Short mmCIF file of C-alpha atoms in Angstrom, two decimals:
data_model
loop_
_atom_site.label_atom_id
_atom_site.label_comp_id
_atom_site.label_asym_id
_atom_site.label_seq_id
_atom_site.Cartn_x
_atom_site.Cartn_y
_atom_site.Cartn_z
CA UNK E 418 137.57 186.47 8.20
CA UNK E 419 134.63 188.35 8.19
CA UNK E 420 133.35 191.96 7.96
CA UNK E 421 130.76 193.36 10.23
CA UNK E 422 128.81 196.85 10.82
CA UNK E 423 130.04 197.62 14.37
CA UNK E 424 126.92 196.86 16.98
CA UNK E 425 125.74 199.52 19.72
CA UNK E 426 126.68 197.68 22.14
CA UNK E 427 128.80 197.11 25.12
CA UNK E 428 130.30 193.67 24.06
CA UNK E 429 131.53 195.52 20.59
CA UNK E 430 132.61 198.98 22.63
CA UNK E 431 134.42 196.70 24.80
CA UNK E 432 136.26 194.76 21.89
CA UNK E 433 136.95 197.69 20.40
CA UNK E 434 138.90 198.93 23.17
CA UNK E 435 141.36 195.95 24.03
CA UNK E 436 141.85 195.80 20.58
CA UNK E 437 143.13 199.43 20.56
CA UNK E 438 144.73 198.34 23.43
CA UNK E 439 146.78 195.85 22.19
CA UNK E 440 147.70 197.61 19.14
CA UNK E 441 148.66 200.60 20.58
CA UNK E 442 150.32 199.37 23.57
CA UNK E 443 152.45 197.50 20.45
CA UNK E 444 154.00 201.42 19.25
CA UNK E 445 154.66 201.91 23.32
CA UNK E 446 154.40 206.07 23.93
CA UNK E 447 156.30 206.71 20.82
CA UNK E 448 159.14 208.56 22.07
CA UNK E 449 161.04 205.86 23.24
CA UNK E 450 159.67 205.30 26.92
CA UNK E 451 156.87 203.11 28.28
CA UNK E 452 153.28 202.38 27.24
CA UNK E 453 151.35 205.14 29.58
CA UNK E 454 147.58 202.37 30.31
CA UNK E 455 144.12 204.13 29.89
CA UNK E 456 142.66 205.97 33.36
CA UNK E 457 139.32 204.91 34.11
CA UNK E 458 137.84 208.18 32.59
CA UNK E 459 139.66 207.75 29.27
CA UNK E 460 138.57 203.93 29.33
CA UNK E 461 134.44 204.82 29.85
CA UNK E 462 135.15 207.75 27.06
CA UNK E 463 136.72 205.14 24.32
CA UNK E 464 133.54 202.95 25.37
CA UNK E 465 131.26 205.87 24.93
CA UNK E 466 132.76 207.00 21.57
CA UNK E 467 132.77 203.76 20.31
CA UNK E 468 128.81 203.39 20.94
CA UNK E 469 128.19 206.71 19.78
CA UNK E 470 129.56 206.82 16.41
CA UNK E 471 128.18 202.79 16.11
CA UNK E 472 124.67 204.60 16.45
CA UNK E 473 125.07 207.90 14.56
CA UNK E 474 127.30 206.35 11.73
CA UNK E 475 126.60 202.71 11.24
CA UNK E 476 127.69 202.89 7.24
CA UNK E 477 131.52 203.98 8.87
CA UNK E 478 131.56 201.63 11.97
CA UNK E 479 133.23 198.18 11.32
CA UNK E 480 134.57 195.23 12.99
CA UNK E 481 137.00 192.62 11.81
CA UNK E 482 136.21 188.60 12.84
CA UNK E 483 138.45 185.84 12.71
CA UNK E 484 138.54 182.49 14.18
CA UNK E 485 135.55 183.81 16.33
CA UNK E 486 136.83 186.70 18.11
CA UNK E 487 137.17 190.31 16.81
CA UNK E 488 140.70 191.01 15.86
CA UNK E 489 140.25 194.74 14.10
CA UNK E 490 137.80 197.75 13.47
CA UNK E 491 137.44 201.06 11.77
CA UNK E 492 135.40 203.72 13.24
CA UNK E 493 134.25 206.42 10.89
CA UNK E 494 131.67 209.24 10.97
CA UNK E 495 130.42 211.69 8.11
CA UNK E 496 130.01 215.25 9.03
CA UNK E 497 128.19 217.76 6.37
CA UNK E 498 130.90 216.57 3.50
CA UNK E 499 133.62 215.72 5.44
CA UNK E 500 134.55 212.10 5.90
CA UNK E 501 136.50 211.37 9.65
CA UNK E 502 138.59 208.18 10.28
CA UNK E 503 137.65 208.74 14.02
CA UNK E 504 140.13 205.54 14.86
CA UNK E 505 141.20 201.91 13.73
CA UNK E 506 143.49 199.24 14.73
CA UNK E 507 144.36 195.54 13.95
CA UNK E 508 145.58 193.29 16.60
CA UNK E 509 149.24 192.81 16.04
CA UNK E 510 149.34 188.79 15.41
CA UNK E 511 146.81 190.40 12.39
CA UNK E 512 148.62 193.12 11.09
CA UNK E 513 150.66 192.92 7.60
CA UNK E 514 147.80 190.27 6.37
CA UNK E 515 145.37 193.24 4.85
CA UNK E 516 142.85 193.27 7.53
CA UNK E 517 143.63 197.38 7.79
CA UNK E 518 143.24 197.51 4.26
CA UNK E 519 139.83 196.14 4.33
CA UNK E 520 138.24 197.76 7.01
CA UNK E 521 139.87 201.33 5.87
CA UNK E 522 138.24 200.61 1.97
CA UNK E 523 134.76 199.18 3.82
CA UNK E 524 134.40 202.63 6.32
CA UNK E 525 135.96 204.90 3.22
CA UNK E 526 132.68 203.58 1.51
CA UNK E 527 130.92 205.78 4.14
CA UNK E 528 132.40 209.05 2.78
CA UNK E 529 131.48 208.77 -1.05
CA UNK E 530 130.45 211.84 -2.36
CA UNK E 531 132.45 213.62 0.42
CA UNK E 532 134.74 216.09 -1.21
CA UNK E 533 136.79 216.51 1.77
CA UNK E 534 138.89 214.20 4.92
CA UNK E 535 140.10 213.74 7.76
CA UNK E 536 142.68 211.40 9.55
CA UNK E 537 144.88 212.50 12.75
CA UNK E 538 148.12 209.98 12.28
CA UNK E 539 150.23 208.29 14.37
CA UNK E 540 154.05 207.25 14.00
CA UNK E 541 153.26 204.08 12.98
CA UNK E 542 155.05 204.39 9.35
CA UNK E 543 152.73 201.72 8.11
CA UNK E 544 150.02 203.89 8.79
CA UNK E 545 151.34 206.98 7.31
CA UNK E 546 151.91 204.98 4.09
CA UNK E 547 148.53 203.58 3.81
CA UNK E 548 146.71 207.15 3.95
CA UNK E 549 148.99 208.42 1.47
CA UNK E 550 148.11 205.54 -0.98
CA UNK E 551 144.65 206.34 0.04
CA UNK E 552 144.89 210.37 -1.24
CA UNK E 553 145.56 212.07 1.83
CA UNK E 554 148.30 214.74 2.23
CA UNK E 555 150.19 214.37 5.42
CA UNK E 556 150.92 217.57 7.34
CA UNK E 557 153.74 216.76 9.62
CA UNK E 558 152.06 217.58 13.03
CA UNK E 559 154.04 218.61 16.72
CA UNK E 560 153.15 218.03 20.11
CA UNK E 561 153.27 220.64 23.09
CA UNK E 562 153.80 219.15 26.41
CA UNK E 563 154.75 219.66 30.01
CA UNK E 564 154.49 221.90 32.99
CA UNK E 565 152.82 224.85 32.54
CA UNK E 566 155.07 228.40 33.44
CA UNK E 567 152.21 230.16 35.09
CA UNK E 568 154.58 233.06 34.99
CA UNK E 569 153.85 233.76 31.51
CA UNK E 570 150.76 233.59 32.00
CA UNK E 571 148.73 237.05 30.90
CA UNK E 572 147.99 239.23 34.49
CA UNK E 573 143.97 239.74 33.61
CA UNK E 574 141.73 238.20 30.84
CA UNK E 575 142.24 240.39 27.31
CA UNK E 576 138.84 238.78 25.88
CA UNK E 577 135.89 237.81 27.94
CA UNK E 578 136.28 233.67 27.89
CA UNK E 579 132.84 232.03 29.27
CA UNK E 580 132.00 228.48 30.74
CA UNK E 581 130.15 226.77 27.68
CA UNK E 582 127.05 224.60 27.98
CA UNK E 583 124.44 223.00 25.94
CA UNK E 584 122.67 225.87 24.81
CA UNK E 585 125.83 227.24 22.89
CA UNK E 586 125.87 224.06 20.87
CA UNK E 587 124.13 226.03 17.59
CA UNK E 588 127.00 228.68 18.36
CA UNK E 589 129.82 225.97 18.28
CA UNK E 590 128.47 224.34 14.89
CA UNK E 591 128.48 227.65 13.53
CA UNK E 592 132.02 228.06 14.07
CA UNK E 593 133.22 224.64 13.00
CA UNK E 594 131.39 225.17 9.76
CA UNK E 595 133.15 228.94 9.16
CA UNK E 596 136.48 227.22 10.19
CA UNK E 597 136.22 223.77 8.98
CA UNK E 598 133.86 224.02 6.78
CA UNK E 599 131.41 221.33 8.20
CA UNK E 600 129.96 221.00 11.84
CA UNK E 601 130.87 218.27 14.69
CA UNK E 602 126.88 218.11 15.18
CA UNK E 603 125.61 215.53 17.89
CA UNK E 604 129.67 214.76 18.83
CA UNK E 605 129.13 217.94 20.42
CA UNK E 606 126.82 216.52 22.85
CA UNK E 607 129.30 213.41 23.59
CA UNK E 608 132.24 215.68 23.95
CA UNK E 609 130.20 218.25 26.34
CA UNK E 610 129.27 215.38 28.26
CA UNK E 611 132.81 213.56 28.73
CA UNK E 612 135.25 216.82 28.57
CA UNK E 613 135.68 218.70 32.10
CA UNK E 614 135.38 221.62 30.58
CA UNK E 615 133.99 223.91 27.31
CA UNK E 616 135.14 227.12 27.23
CA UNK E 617 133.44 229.80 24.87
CA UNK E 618 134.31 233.15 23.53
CA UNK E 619 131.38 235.36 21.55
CA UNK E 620 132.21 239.04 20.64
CA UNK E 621 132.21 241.41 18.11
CA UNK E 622 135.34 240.81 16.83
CA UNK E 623 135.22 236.99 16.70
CA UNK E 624 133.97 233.86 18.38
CA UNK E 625 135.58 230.38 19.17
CA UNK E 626 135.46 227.72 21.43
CA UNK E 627 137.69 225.32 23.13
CA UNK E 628 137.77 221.47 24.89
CA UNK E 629 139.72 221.13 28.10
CA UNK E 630 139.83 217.45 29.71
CA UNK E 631 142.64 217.44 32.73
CA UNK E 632 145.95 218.72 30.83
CA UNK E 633 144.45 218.25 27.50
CA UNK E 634 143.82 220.98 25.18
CA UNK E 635 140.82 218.37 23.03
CA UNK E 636 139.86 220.78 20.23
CA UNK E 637 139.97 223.98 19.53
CA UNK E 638 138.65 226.18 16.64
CA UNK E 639 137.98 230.42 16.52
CA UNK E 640 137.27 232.74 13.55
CA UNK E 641 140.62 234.30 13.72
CA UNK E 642 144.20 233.36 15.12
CA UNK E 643 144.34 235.82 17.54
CA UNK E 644 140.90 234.70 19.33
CA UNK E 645 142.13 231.33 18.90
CA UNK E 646 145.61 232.08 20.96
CA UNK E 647 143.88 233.91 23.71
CA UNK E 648 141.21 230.38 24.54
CA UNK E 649 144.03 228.32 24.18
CA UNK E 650 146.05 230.48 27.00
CA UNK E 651 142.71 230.58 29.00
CA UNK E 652 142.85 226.40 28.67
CA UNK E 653 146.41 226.25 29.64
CA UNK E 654 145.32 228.64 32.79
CA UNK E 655 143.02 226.29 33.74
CA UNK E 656 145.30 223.10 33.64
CA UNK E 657 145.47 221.91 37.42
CA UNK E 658 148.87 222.63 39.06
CA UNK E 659 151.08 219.64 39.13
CA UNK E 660 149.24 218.13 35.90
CA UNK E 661 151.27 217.98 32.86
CA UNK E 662 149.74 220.14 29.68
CA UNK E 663 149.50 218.61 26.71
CA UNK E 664 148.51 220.05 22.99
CA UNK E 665 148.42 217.78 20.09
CA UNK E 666 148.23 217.78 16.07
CA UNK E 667 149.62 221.11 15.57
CA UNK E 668 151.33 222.12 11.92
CA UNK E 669 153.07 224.67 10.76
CA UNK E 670 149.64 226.22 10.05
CA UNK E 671 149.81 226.95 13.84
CA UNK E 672 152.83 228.97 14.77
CA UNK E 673 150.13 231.03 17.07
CA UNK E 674 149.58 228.09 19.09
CA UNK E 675 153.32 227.05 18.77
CA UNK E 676 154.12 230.57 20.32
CA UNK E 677 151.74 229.97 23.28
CA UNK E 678 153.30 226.88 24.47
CA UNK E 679 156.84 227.96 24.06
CA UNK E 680 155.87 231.31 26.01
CA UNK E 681 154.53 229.23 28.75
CA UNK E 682 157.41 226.69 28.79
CA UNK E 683 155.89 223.72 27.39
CA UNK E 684 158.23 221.39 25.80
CA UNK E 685 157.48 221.11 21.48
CA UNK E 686 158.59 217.76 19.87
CA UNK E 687 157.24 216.29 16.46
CA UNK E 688 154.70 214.31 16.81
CA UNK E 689 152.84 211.67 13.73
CA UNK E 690 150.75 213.65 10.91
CA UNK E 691 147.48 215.45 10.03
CA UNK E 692 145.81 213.70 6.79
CA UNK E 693 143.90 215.95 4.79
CA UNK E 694 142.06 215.32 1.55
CA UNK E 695 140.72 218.38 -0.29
CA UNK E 696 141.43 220.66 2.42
CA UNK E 697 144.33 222.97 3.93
CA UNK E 698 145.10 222.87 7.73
CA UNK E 699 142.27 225.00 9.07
CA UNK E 700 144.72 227.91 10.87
CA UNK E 701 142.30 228.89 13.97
CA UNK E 702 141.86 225.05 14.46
CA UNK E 703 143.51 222.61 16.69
CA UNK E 704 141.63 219.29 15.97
CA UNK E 705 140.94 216.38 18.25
CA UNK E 706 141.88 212.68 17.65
CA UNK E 707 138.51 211.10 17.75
CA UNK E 708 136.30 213.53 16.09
CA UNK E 709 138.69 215.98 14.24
#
């Protein structure tokens, strides 16, 4: 087996992807009940991820070969301090022979000097194990889902809440660095591209921004919990009618957001784990999978 920097290109976006595939489709939804395949959108966004961070982090990018086909990657990024495991997998005729091992140590090469991390875990208890071997703390995280009760909804807007384009990208990296400490930078401009929508909220007493993509609350971060409830309500508002919310990688760090959901009758279940390394759960911060 071999180790390889992950190639810009469509052929290595492409393994990437049924590898994740196959992997994944391995731990089924999680709960108990059937493996839920891609959508066409969320198949061109893995591609597009996967090309992105090959280009803007080729140090953290890395692909597994064996017997002449690719059988596991690691796809990392480094952000002003803060390393990101963005996402890796292992085919599962691989798996238990160290090939996650390697490629973890090989893209954790690409965060030396960083003093903080990232990782958003799944319920894969191998997983969990090797992070915490690895000097992450592991947050238990929850999962908000369902139908959103558009009773509870608030009757008129209490903060003015603003459809977000390019030119508030200096705005957002300002807030991910007071929040986060350290900006998302040019994965800004992949998820503006991708998401449906980028909400924004600049006043006096606070800013913050939000990702919506369908039902998905992607990532969220504000300057105080209070701004940060009132764009996640504004992102539930804006879920279609019929489609099923969904807010991920909450911990207890998040009752605000816990409170939202529950108000607007989404369902709260727990849901894998949030691996830090010298760092607390940002509280105004709901992070996404791929770019945390």
């Amino acid at each position: 087996m071999i180790l390889r920097q992950l190639r810009d290109s469509h052929a290595d976006a492409e393994a990437v992807r049924e590898i994740a595939l196959a992997a994944f489709g391995n731990l089924a939804s999680g709960d108990g009940g059937p493996q839920h395949l891609p959508t066409e959108a969320q198949d061109v966004f893995h591609r597009a991820r996967t090309r992105h961070l090959a280009a803007a982090d080729p140090g953290g990018c890395w692909l597994a070969v064996a017997e002449d086909r690719p059988v596991g990657f690691a796809l990392s990024a480094r952000r002003e301090g803060v390393w990101i495991l963005s996402l890796t997998a292992v085919l599962p005729e691989y798996q238990g022979r160290g090939v996650g091992r390697l490629l973890l140590e090989r893209a954790a090469e690409h965060g030396r000097g960083c003093l903080r991390g990232m990782i958003t875990v799944s319920v894969d208890p191998a997983a969990a194990r090797r992070y915490r071997r690895a000097g992450f703390q592991l947050h238990p995280t929850m999962r908000l889902s369902g139908e959103v009760d558009r009773a509870g909804l608030p009757p008129a807007a209490e903060l003015p809440v603003l459809r977000g384009t390019a030119k508030h990208l200096e705005l957002l990296d300002s807030i991910d660095r007071r929040v986060r400490d350290a900006a998302h930078g040019v994965d800004h401009q992949l998820m503006l591209a991708h998401y449906e929508e980028l909400l924004v909220c600049d006043t006096m007493a606070g800013t913050g921004y939000c990702y919506r993509d369908g039902g998905t609350v992607k990532l969220l971060a504000a300057t105080s919990r209070r701004l940060a409830a009132r764009l996640l309500l504004e992102a539930l508002a804006r879920v279609p009618v019929g489609t099923p919310a969904k807010v991920e990688w909450l911990t207890a760090d998040q009752e605000w957001a816990v409170d939202v959901g529950l108000d607007l009758g989404l369902t709260l279940e727990n849901r894998g784990y949030l691996a830090l390394r010298g760092m607390k759960p940002p509280p105004a911060y709901l992070p996404s999978g791929g770019f945390l």
